[in-house]
Coordinates of C-alpha atoms and ligand atoms in Angstrom, one line a residue:
M100 CA -22.4 -0.4 25.6
N101 CA -23.1 -2.6 28.6
D102 CA -24.5 -2.0 31.9
L103 CA -21.4 -2.5 34.2
N104 CA -23.3 -5.2 36.1
E105 CA -23.6 -7.4 33.1
R106 CA -20.1 -6.9 31.8
K107 CA -19.3 -9.3 29.0
T108 CA -15.9 -10.9 28.8
F109 CA -13.9 -10.6 25.6
A110 CA -10.6 -12.5 25.2
L111 CA -8.4 -12.0 22.1
T112 CA -5.0 -13.0 21.0
T113 CA -2.2 -12.0 18.7
P114 CA 0.0 -14.9 17.4
L115 CA 2.8 -15.8 19.8
Y116 CA 5.7 -14.4 17.8
Y117 CA 8.8 -16.4 16.9
V118 CA 11.9 -15.1 18.6
N119 CA 14.3 -15.8 15.8
D120 CA 14.7 -12.0 15.4
I121 CA 13.6 -8.7 16.9
P122 CA 10.0 -7.8 15.9
H123 CA 9.2 -6.8 12.4
I124 CA 6.5 -4.6 11.0
G125 CA 4.2 -7.6 10.3
S126 CA 4.2 -8.5 14.0
A127 CA 3.6 -4.9 14.9
Y128 CA 0.7 -4.7 12.5
T129 CA -1.2 -7.7 14.0
T130 CA -0.5 -6.4 17.5
I131 CA -1.8 -2.8 16.7
V132 CA -4.9 -4.2 15.2
A133 CA -5.5 -6.5 18.3
D134 CA -4.9 -3.5 20.6
V135 CA -7.5 -1.4 18.7
M136 CA -10.1 -4.2 19.1
A137 CA -9.2 -4.6 22.8
R138 CA -9.5 -0.9 23.5
W139 CA -12.8 -0.8 21.6
Q140 CA -14.2 -3.6 23.7
R141 CA -13.1 -1.9 26.9
L142 CA -14.8 1.3 25.8
Q143 CA -17.9 -0.8 25.4
G144 CA -17.6 -1.6 29.1
N145 CA -16.5 -5.2 28.4
S146 CA -14.0 -7.0 30.6
V147 CA -11.1 -7.7 28.2
L148 CA -8.1 -9.9 28.1
L149 CA -5.6 -9.2 25.4
I150 CA -3.0 -11.9 25.0
T151 CA 0.3 -11.6 23.2
G152 CA 3.6 -13.3 23.7
T153 CA 6.4 -15.3 22.1
D154 CA 6.9 -18.7 20.6
E155 CA 10.3 -19.8 21.7
H156 CA 10.8 -23.5 21.0
G157 CA 11.7 -25.4 17.8
Q158 CA 14.5 -25.8 15.3
K159 CA 14.3 -22.3 13.9
I160 CA 15.1 -20.8 17.4
E161 CA 17.6 -23.5 18.3
R162 CA 19.6 -22.7 15.1
T163 CA 19.4 -18.9 15.5
A164 CA 20.7 -19.1 19.0
A165 CA 23.5 -21.5 18.0
A166 CA 24.5 -19.2 15.2
K167 CA 24.9 -16.3 17.7
G168 CA 26.8 -18.5 20.1
L169 CA 24.1 -18.1 22.7
N170 CA 22.3 -20.6 24.9
P171 CA 18.7 -20.7 23.5
Q172 CA 17.1 -19.5 26.7
E173 CA 19.4 -16.5 26.9
H174 CA 18.6 -15.7 23.3
C175 CA 14.9 -16.0 23.9
D176 CA 15.0 -13.7 26.9
R177 CA 16.7 -11.0 24.9
I178 CA 14.3 -11.1 22.0
A179 CA 11.2 -11.4 24.2
T180 CA 12.3 -8.2 25.9
S181 CA 12.5 -6.4 22.6
F182 CA 8.9 -7.4 21.8
A183 CA 7.8 -6.0 25.2
N184 CA 9.7 -2.8 24.4
L185 CA 8.1 -2.4 21.1
W186 CA 4.6 -2.9 22.5
A187 CA 5.4 -0.3 25.2
K188 CA 6.5 2.2 22.4
L189 CA 3.3 1.5 20.4
H190 CA 1.1 1.9 23.5
I191 CA -0.2 -1.6 23.3
Q192 CA -2.3 -2.4 26.4
Y193 CA -1.8 -6.1 26.6
D194 CA -2.9 -8.1 29.6
R195 CA -0.8 -11.2 29.3
F196 CA 2.5 -11.9 27.7
S197 CA 2.7 -15.7 27.2
R198 CA 6.2 -17.2 26.7
T199 CA 6.2 -20.8 25.6
T200 CA 9.4 -21.5 27.6
A201 CA 7.6 -20.7 30.9
P202 CA 7.6 -23.7 33.3
R203 CA 3.9 -23.4 33.9
H204 CA 3.3 -23.7 30.2
Q205 CA 5.0 -27.1 30.2
A206 CA 2.4 -28.3 32.8
I207 CA -0.4 -27.2 30.6
V208 CA 1.1 -28.8 27.5
N209 CA 1.6 -32.1 29.3
E210 CA -1.9 -32.2 30.7
F211 CA -3.3 -31.5 27.2
F212 CA -1.0 -34.1 25.6
E213 CA -2.3 -36.7 28.1
R214 CA -5.9 -36.0 27.2
V215 CA -5.3 -36.4 23.5
W216 CA -3.2 -39.5 24.2
E217 CA -5.9 -41.0 26.3
K218 CA -8.3 -40.4 23.5
G219 CA -6.1 -42.6 21.3
D220 CA -5.4 -39.7 18.9
I221 CA -1.6 -40.0 19.1
Y222 CA 0.5 -42.7 17.4
L223 CA 4.1 -43.4 16.3
D224 CA 4.9 -43.5 12.6
R225 CA 7.4 -42.6 9.9
Q226 CA 7.5 -39.0 8.7
Q227 CA 9.0 -38.3 5.3
G228 CA 8.7 -35.0 3.5
W229 CA 10.0 -31.5 2.8
Y230 CA 10.3 -29.3 5.8
C231 CA 10.6 -25.5 5.8
V232 CA 12.4 -24.6 9.0
A233 CA 11.3 -20.9 8.8
C234 CA 7.6 -21.9 8.6
E235 CA 8.3 -24.9 11.0
E236 CA 6.0 -26.8 8.6
F237 CA 6.1 -29.8 6.2
K238 CA 5.3 -28.8 2.7
E239 CA 4.0 -30.8 -0.3
K240 CA 6.5 -31.0 -3.1
R241 CA 4.0 -29.1 -5.3
E242 CA 3.9 -26.2 -2.9
L243 CA 7.6 -25.5 -3.3
L244 CA 9.2 -23.2 -5.9
D245 CA 11.6 -24.4 -8.5
N246 CA 14.5 -23.5 -6.2
G247 CA 13.2 -25.8 -3.5
C248 CA 12.0 -23.0 -1.2
C249 CA 8.6 -22.3 0.1
P250 CA 6.8 -19.3 -1.4
I251 CA 7.1 -17.3 1.9
H252 CA 10.8 -18.0 2.6
T253 CA 12.2 -17.8 -0.9
N254 CA 15.8 -17.9 0.2
L255 CA 15.8 -20.9 2.5
A256 CA 15.5 -24.3 0.8
A257 CA 13.1 -26.8 2.4
E258 CA 15.0 -29.8 3.9
W259 CA 14.2 -33.5 3.4
R260 CA 13.2 -35.3 6.5
D261 CA 12.8 -39.0 7.1
E262 CA 12.3 -39.9 10.8
E263 CA 10.0 -41.5 13.3
N264 CA 7.5 -39.0 14.7
Y265 CA 4.4 -39.1 16.8
F266 CA 1.3 -38.2 14.8
F267 CA -1.9 -36.5 15.7
R268 CA -5.0 -38.2 14.1
L269 CA -6.3 -35.1 12.3
S270 CA -8.0 -37.2 9.7
K271 CA -10.4 -38.5 12.3
Y272 CA -11.8 -35.0 12.7
Q273 CA -12.6 -34.4 9.1
T274 CA -16.4 -34.7 9.4
Q275 CA -16.6 -33.0 12.8
L276 CA -14.6 -30.1 11.4
E277 CA -16.8 -29.8 8.3
Q278 CA -19.8 -29.8 10.4
F279 CA -18.4 -27.2 12.7
Y280 CA -17.5 -24.8 9.8
Q281 CA -21.1 -25.2 8.6
E282 CA -22.7 -24.5 12.0
Q283 CA -20.3 -21.6 12.8
P284 CA -20.1 -19.8 9.5
D285 CA -18.4 -16.8 11.2
F286 CA -15.6 -18.9 12.7
I287 CA -13.1 -18.1 9.9
Q288 CA -13.0 -14.5 8.5
P289 CA -12.9 -12.9 6.1
E290 CA -14.9 -14.9 3.7
S291 CA -12.0 -15.4 1.3
R292 CA -10.0 -17.1 4.0
R293 CA -12.9 -19.2 5.0
N294 CA -13.1 -20.5 1.4
E295 CA -9.4 -21.2 1.4
V296 CA -9.8 -23.4 4.5
L297 CA -12.9 -25.1 3.2
N298 CA -11.1 -26.0 -0.1
F299 CA -8.2 -27.4 1.8
V300 CA -10.3 -29.5 4.1
N301 CA -12.4 -30.7 1.1
Q302 CA -9.2 -32.3 -0.3
G303 CA -9.1 -34.6 2.7
L304 CA -7.1 -34.0 5.9
Q305 CA -4.0 -36.0 6.7
D306 CA -2.6 -36.7 10.2
F307 CA 0.3 -34.5 11.1
S308 CA 3.4 -35.1 13.1
I309 CA 3.6 -33.5 16.6
S310 CA 7.1 -34.6 17.7
R311 CA 10.7 -34.2 16.5
V312 CA 13.7 -36.4 17.2
N313 CA 16.5 -34.1 16.2
V314 CA 15.4 -30.9 18.0
A315 CA 16.5 -30.7 21.6
W316 CA 14.9 -27.2 22.2
G317 CA 11.4 -28.1 23.2
F318 CA 9.4 -30.0 25.8
P319 CA 10.0 -33.7 25.9
I320 CA 7.1 -35.9 24.8
P321 CA 5.7 -37.2 28.2
H322 CA 5.9 -40.8 27.2
D323 CA 9.1 -40.8 25.2
G324 CA 12.1 -38.7 26.1
Q325 CA 13.7 -39.3 22.7
H326 CA 11.2 -36.8 21.2
T327 CA 10.4 -33.2 21.8
I328 CA 7.0 -31.8 21.1
Y329 CA 6.5 -30.1 17.7
V330 CA 6.7 -26.3 18.1
W331 CA 3.2 -25.6 16.8
F332 CA 1.5 -28.2 19.1
D333 CA 3.2 -26.5 22.0
A334 CA 2.7 -22.9 20.8
L335 CA -1.1 -23.0 20.2
L336 CA -1.5 -24.1 23.8
G337 CA 0.4 -20.9 24.8
Y338 CA -3.0 -19.2 24.4
V339 CA -4.4 -21.4 27.1
T340 CA -1.5 -21.0 29.5
A341 CA -1.9 -17.2 29.1
L342 CA -5.4 -17.4 30.7
L343 CA -4.0 -18.4 34.1
D344 CA -4.0 -15.8 36.7
P345 CA -0.5 -15.4 38.2
E346 CA -1.4 -17.1 41.4
D347 CA -3.2 -20.1 39.8
E348 CA -1.9 -23.6 39.8
P349 CA -1.1 -24.4 36.2
T350 CA -3.9 -26.8 35.4
L351 CA -6.3 -26.9 32.4
E352 CA -9.2 -26.5 34.7
N353 CA -7.9 -23.3 36.2
A354 CA -6.8 -21.9 32.8
L355 CA -10.2 -22.5 31.2
A356 CA -12.3 -21.2 34.1
K357 CA -12.8 -17.6 33.3
W358 CA -11.9 -16.6 29.7
W359 CA -12.3 -19.7 27.7
P360 CA -13.3 -19.9 24.8
I361 CA -11.3 -17.2 23.2
D362 CA -13.5 -14.7 21.4
L363 CA -11.0 -13.8 18.7
H364 CA -7.7 -15.1 17.3
L365 CA -6.1 -12.4 15.2
I366 CA -3.5 -13.8 12.8
G367 CA -1.8 -13.3 9.5
K368 CA -3.0 -15.4 6.5
D369 CA 0.1 -17.5 6.5
I370 CA -0.8 -19.3 9.7
L371 CA -4.5 -19.8 9.0
R372 CA -4.3 -23.6 8.6
F373 CA -2.8 -24.0 12.1
H374 CA -5.5 -21.9 13.7
A375 CA -8.5 -22.8 11.7
I376 CA -7.9 -26.6 11.2
Y377 CA -5.3 -28.0 13.5
W378 CA -6.2 -26.0 16.6
P379 CA -10.0 -26.8 16.6
A380 CA -9.2 -30.5 15.9
M381 CA -6.8 -30.6 18.8
L382 CA -9.4 -29.0 21.0
M383 CA -12.1 -31.4 19.8
S384 CA -9.8 -34.3 20.7
A385 CA -9.2 -32.9 24.2
G386 CA -13.0 -32.4 24.6
L387 CA -12.8 -28.6 24.9
P388 CA -15.0 -25.9 23.5
L389 CA -13.7 -24.1 20.4
P390 CA -12.7 -20.5 19.9
K391 CA -15.4 -18.2 18.4
R392 CA -13.5 -16.5 15.6
V393 CA -10.3 -16.6 13.7
F394 CA -9.5 -13.6 11.6
G395 CA -6.7 -13.8 9.0
H396 CA -5.3 -10.5 7.9
G397 CA -3.3 -9.8 4.8
F398 CA 0.4 -9.2 4.2
L399 CA 2.3 -5.9 4.2
T400 CA 4.5 -4.9 1.4
K401 CA 6.8 -1.9 1.0
D402 CA 6.7 0.3 -2.1
G403 CA 4.7 -2.5 -3.7
R404 CA 7.4 -5.2 -3.0
K405 CA 7.5 -8.1 -0.6
M406 CA 9.6 -7.2 2.4
G407 CA 12.6 -9.1 3.6
K408 CA 16.1 -8.9 5.1
S409 CA 17.6 -10.5 2.1
L410 CA 15.8 -8.1 -0.2
G411 CA 17.2 -5.3 1.9
N412 CA 13.8 -3.5 2.2
T413 CA 12.6 -4.1 5.7
L414 CA 10.6 -1.5 7.6
D415 CA 11.9 -1.2 11.2
P416 CA 8.9 -0.6 13.5
F417 CA 11.1 0.9 16.2
D418 CA 12.6 3.4 13.8
L419 CA 9.2 4.3 12.4
V420 CA 7.7 5.0 15.8
D421 CA 10.8 7.0 16.8
R422 CA 10.5 9.2 13.7
Y423 CA 6.7 9.7 13.5
G424 CA 5.2 8.7 16.9
A425 CA 3.0 5.8 17.9
D426 CA -0.3 7.3 16.9
A427 CA 0.9 8.1 13.4
V428 CA 2.0 4.5 12.8
R429 CA -1.2 3.0 14.4
Y430 CA -3.4 5.3 12.3
Y431 CA -1.7 4.6 9.0
F432 CA -1.9 0.8 9.2
V433 CA -5.5 0.8 10.6
K434 CA -7.0 3.4 8.3
E435 CA -5.1 2.7 5.1
I436 CA -5.5 -1.0 4.9
E437 CA -8.8 -2.9 4.9
L438 CA -8.2 -5.7 7.4
G439 CA -8.0 -8.9 5.6
Q440 CA -6.5 -7.4 2.4
D441 CA -2.8 -7.0 1.7
G442 CA -1.5 -3.5 2.2
D443 CA 1.4 -1.4 1.1
F444 CA 3.6 1.0 3.0
Q445 CA 4.9 3.9 1.1
E446 CA 6.5 6.7 3.1
T447 CA 5.3 9.6 1.0
R448 CA 1.8 8.3 1.2
F449 CA 2.2 7.8 4.9
V450 CA 3.3 11.4 5.5
N451 CA 0.6 12.8 3.2
I452 CA -2.2 10.9 4.8
L453 CA -1.2 11.8 8.3
N454 CA -0.8 15.5 7.5
A455 CA -4.1 15.6 5.6
D456 CA -6.2 13.7 8.2
L457 CA -4.7 14.4 11.6
A458 CA -2.7 17.6 11.2
N459 CA -5.1 19.4 8.8
D460 CA -8.6 18.0 9.0
L461 CA -8.7 17.2 12.7
G462 CA -5.9 19.2 14.4
N463 CA -6.6 22.5 12.6
L464 CA -10.3 22.1 13.1
L465 CA -9.8 21.9 16.9
N466 CA -7.3 24.7 16.9
R467 CA -9.2 27.2 14.9
T468 CA -12.5 26.4 16.7
L469 CA -10.8 26.9 20.1
G470 CA -9.3 30.1 18.7
M471 CA -12.8 31.4 17.9
V472 CA -14.1 30.4 21.3
K473 CA -11.4 32.6 22.7
K474 CA -12.2 35.5 20.4
Y475 CA -16.0 35.4 20.3
C476 CA -16.9 33.8 23.7
Q477 CA -14.2 35.1 26.1
N478 CA -12.7 31.6 26.1
I479 CA -15.8 30.1 27.7
P480 CA -17.2 27.4 25.5
P481 CA -20.9 27.8 24.7
Q482 CA -22.9 26.3 27.6
L483 CA -25.2 24.2 25.4
T484 CA -26.1 20.6 24.9
G485 CA -27.3 18.6 21.9
V486 CA -31.0 19.5 22.6
D487 CA -30.2 23.2 22.1
I488 CA -29.1 22.6 18.6
P489 CA -31.9 22.5 15.9
N490 CA -32.6 19.1 14.5
D491 CA -31.8 20.1 11.0
N492 CA -28.3 21.0 11.9
R493 CA -26.0 19.0 9.6
L494 CA -23.5 18.1 12.2
K495 CA -26.1 17.1 14.8
N496 CA -27.7 14.9 12.1
M497 CA -24.5 13.1 11.3
G498 CA -23.3 13.1 15.0
I499 CA -26.3 11.4 16.5
N500 CA -26.0 8.4 14.2
L501 CA -22.3 8.1 14.3
G502 CA -21.8 6.1 17.5
G503 CA -24.1 3.3 16.3
I504 CA -22.5 3.1 12.8
V505 CA -19.0 3.1 14.2
E506 CA -19.9 0.5 16.7
Q507 CA -20.9 -1.9 13.9
K508 CA -17.7 -1.2 12.0
Y509 CA -15.5 -1.9 15.0
D510 CA -17.3 -5.1 15.9
A511 CA -16.9 -6.3 12.4
L512 CA -13.2 -5.4 12.4
Q513 CA -13.8 -2.9 9.6
F514 CA -11.6 -0.4 11.2
N515 CA -10.7 1.5 8.0
Q516 CA -14.4 2.1 7.5
A517 CA -14.8 3.2 11.1
C518 CA -12.1 5.8 10.4
E519 CA -13.9 6.9 7.2
E520 CA -17.2 7.4 8.9
I521 CA -15.5 9.5 11.6
L522 CA -13.5 11.5 9.1
A523 CA -16.7 12.3 7.3
L524 CA -17.9 14.1 10.4
I525 CA -14.6 15.9 10.8
R526 CA -14.6 17.1 7.2
A527 CA -18.3 18.1 7.4
S528 CA -17.3 20.2 10.5
N529 CA -14.7 22.0 8.6
K530 CA -17.1 22.7 5.8
F531 CA -19.8 23.8 8.3
I532 CA -17.5 26.4 9.8
D533 CA -16.5 27.8 6.5
E534 CA -20.1 28.0 5.3
S535 CA -21.6 29.3 8.6
A536 CA -18.8 31.9 8.9
P537 CA -19.0 32.6 12.7
W538 CA -16.8 35.6 12.1
S539 CA -19.6 37.3 10.1
L540 CA -22.2 36.2 12.6
F541 CA -20.2 37.7 15.3
K542 CA -19.9 41.0 13.4
Q543 CA -23.6 40.9 12.9
K544 CA -23.9 40.5 16.7
Q545 CA -25.7 37.2 16.3
Q546 CA -24.1 35.7 19.4
A547 CA -26.5 32.8 19.9
A548 CA -25.9 31.7 16.3
V549 CA -22.1 31.9 16.8
E550 CA -22.4 29.8 19.9
Q551 CA -24.5 27.2 18.2
V552 CA -21.9 26.8 15.4
L553 CA -19.0 26.6 17.8
Y554 CA -20.8 24.1 20.1
A555 CA -21.8 21.9 17.2
V556 CA -18.2 21.8 15.9
L557 CA -16.5 21.2 19.2
E558 CA -18.9 18.5 20.1
S559 CA -18.2 16.8 16.7
V560 CA -14.5 17.0 17.4
R561 CA -15.0 15.5 20.9
L562 CA -17.1 12.6 19.6
S563 CA -14.6 12.0 16.8
A564 CA -11.7 11.9 19.3
Y565 CA -13.6 9.5 21.5
L566 CA -14.5 7.1 18.7
L567 CA -10.9 7.3 17.3
S568 CA -9.4 6.7 20.8
P569 CA -8.8 3.0 20.2
I570 CA -6.6 3.9 17.2
I571 CA -5.0 7.2 18.3
P572 CA -5.2 7.1 22.1
T573 CA -2.6 9.8 22.7
L574 CA -4.1 12.3 20.2
S575 CA -7.6 11.6 21.5
S576 CA -6.4 12.3 25.1
K577 CA -4.9 15.6 24.0
I578 CA -8.1 16.6 22.3
Y579 CA -10.2 15.6 25.3
Q580 CA -7.9 17.5 27.7
Q581 CA -8.1 20.6 25.6
L582 CA -11.8 20.4 25.7
G583 CA -11.7 20.3 29.5
F584 CA -12.3 16.5 30.0
V585 CA -10.0 14.5 32.2
I586 CA -9.8 11.2 30.4
D587 CA -6.4 9.9 29.4
F588 CA -7.1 7.0 27.1
N589 CA -3.7 5.5 27.7
T590 CA -4.2 5.0 31.4
F591 CA -7.9 4.9 32.1
R592 CA -9.5 1.5 31.5
S593 CA -13.2 1.2 31.7
E594 CA -13.0 -2.4 32.9
D595 CA -11.6 -1.1 36.1
G596 CA -15.2 -0.9 36.9
E597 CA -15.6 2.8 36.9
D598 CA -17.1 5.4 34.7
P599 CA -14.7 8.1 33.4
P600 CA -13.3 10.5 36.0
D601 CA -15.6 13.3 34.8
G602 CA -18.6 11.3 36.0
V603 CA -20.2 11.1 32.6
S604 CA -20.8 7.5 31.6
F605 CA -19.1 5.8 28.6
S606 CA -22.3 5.4 26.8
Q607 CA -22.9 9.2 27.0
H608 CA -19.4 9.9 25.7
C609 CA -20.3 7.7 22.7
Q610 CA -23.2 10.0 21.8
W611 CA -23.3 13.4 20.2
G612 CA -24.7 16.2 22.4
L613 CA -22.8 16.1 25.7
P614 CA -22.8 19.3 27.8
T615 CA -19.7 21.4 27.4
N616 CA -17.1 21.8 30.1
P617 CA -16.9 25.3 31.3
Q618 CA -13.2 25.1 31.7
L619 CA -11.1 24.5 28.6
G620 CA -7.5 23.1 28.7
T621 CA -4.6 25.0 27.1
P622 CA -5.0 25.0 23.3
E623 CA -1.9 23.6 21.5
P624 CA -1.5 22.0 18.1
I625 CA -2.2 18.3 18.7
F626 CA -0.3 16.9 15.8
S627 CA 2.6 18.7 14.1
K628 CA 2.9 18.3 10.4
L629 CA 5.3 15.5 9.4
E630 CA 8.2 16.1 7.1
L631 CA 9.5 13.5 4.6
P632 CA 13.1 12.4 5.1
L633 CA 15.3 14.3 2.7
N634 CA 16.3 11.2 0.7
D635 CA 12.6 10.3 0.0
S636 CA 10.5 12.0 -2.6
Ligands
LIG1137 N1 5.1 -18.4 16.0 C1 4.1 -18.5 15.0 C2 2.7 -18.2 15.6 C3 2.3 -19.1 16.7 S1 0.8 -18.7 17.3 C4 0.4 -19.9 18.4 C5 4.4 -17.4 14.0 N2 5.2 -16.4 14.3 S2 5.7 -15.3 13.4 O1 6.5 -14.4 14.2 O2 6.4 -15.8 12.3 O3 4.6 -14.6 12.7 C6 3.7 -13.8 13.4 C7 2.7 -13.0 12.6 O4 3.4 -12.0 11.8 C8 1.9 -13.9 11.7 O5 0.5 -13.5 12.0 C9 2.3 -13.4 10.3 O6 1.2 -13.5 9.5 C10 2.7 -12.0 10.6 N3 3.5 -11.5 9.5 C11 4.8 -11.9 9.1 N4 5.1 -11.1 8.0 C12 4.1 -10.3 7.7 C13 4.0 -9.3 6.7 N5 4.9 -9.0 5.9 N6 2.8 -8.6 6.8 C14 1.8 -8.8 7.7 N7 2.0 -9.7 8.6 C15 3.0 -10.6 8.5 O7 4.0 -17.6 12.8

């Protein structure tokens, strides 16, 4: 936790999503994870910029719009809106929504292109090869399946291309990149992805084409109107354009002034090569500092199977949020999947986990404890603080270490482990109540002991809610309000330069042992048990 005067900046990105279709669960997953990290950084008192947006040029989008009989811009506008709508539904607190068709983005792309051109890193040559339009990427023949499709888009055959393109001299940066990976071992995470990249680079890097002649939907190459800029060369720079303040002139200097270099690019494993190899090489060529970290997460499957429209088993994120609520969806994907590993969605499992963790372990704990405060303490929470609780109290012991442990987990993007640590305190609290039996203590007229038990449990619930707030902000806000605190984690942002409205600093909220609020909110169940749809088992 920082002193507000030495606020660190933390800029992070989701990929800029293709607008060939409305958002799918994969895009929702990356964005949820990014939002969790952004919220955590804000809780730490850092000044945060979360960038998301849409990647709108290229052949894939051009063809999709044409198939719908729409002008490409009109198509992009519609789909970009659906992304913004989903992010609102999921309570994503993004700061910038970067669209690659924005005019100011073109200014940034042109300036960047000029730099690389001046460096002598762009040349005209013949491009021959197999192109997957869905990936917007050339593939080696050996990478394709027997049916001629790439392994990600198994229903769309790669197309043969033979045309003149401008190329970027990636090969020139072979040694510089290798050196960079060595000097910055944390640049690519997790370790398995880093190894993938190192193996690929070891095989020798080849220049790649950065223009197209048969794609009208893109920015023209500054020196040659016959070509448009390759969608990936344009899209990666969308991260830079996003850094401009609304009133800034669109120049590289302005864009890079405050937030550059980006602290974290969160992406899926399929687009690792672009972010971990092409992107740093492009930046080296333009003489710019490199991003600090690229984290490649795994892929989601449904009921153990790859998801896809043609397979008829997609998982609609809008529908999921409508049926179960944003916090439920956020919690499942963050807690159930180790970031970096592939993960599965199974609806029965989804419902069971939410009911067990949030409705039973957390929700019931709060509810029954508040019930006891009403019954045994005239609804006035015990006026104690952490120092009034003996040092051998189990919850105090766990609670005072929890903030530090969870901080390490969040910083390392081990969100599932952060959840497990917090759940351990919640489960221990349930056990502690059962074992200390405040109802018997009350009968025995041991009021001080009753109050210590109830304080220790309520304080553990409070701390758990605080530490879970990046993941389940609405539930955490409800818990906080019932405990008499006034923070709404969906509206209050620490980077606004203030402490929470209750006057207690963020670093204190992060520790076990806060004084209780004399006035409780109205107790209500925070999370109703979920039901499985009738056709599911
Ligand atoms: N437009 C490029 C990114 C350019 S960034 C400068 C792109 N867009 S995408 O919409 O196709 O993919 C966006 C993200 O969704 C990627 O990180 C990808 O890994 C992720 N996912 C797509 N399907 C997925 C799953 N089934 N599971 C998890 N994430 C997946 O690539």
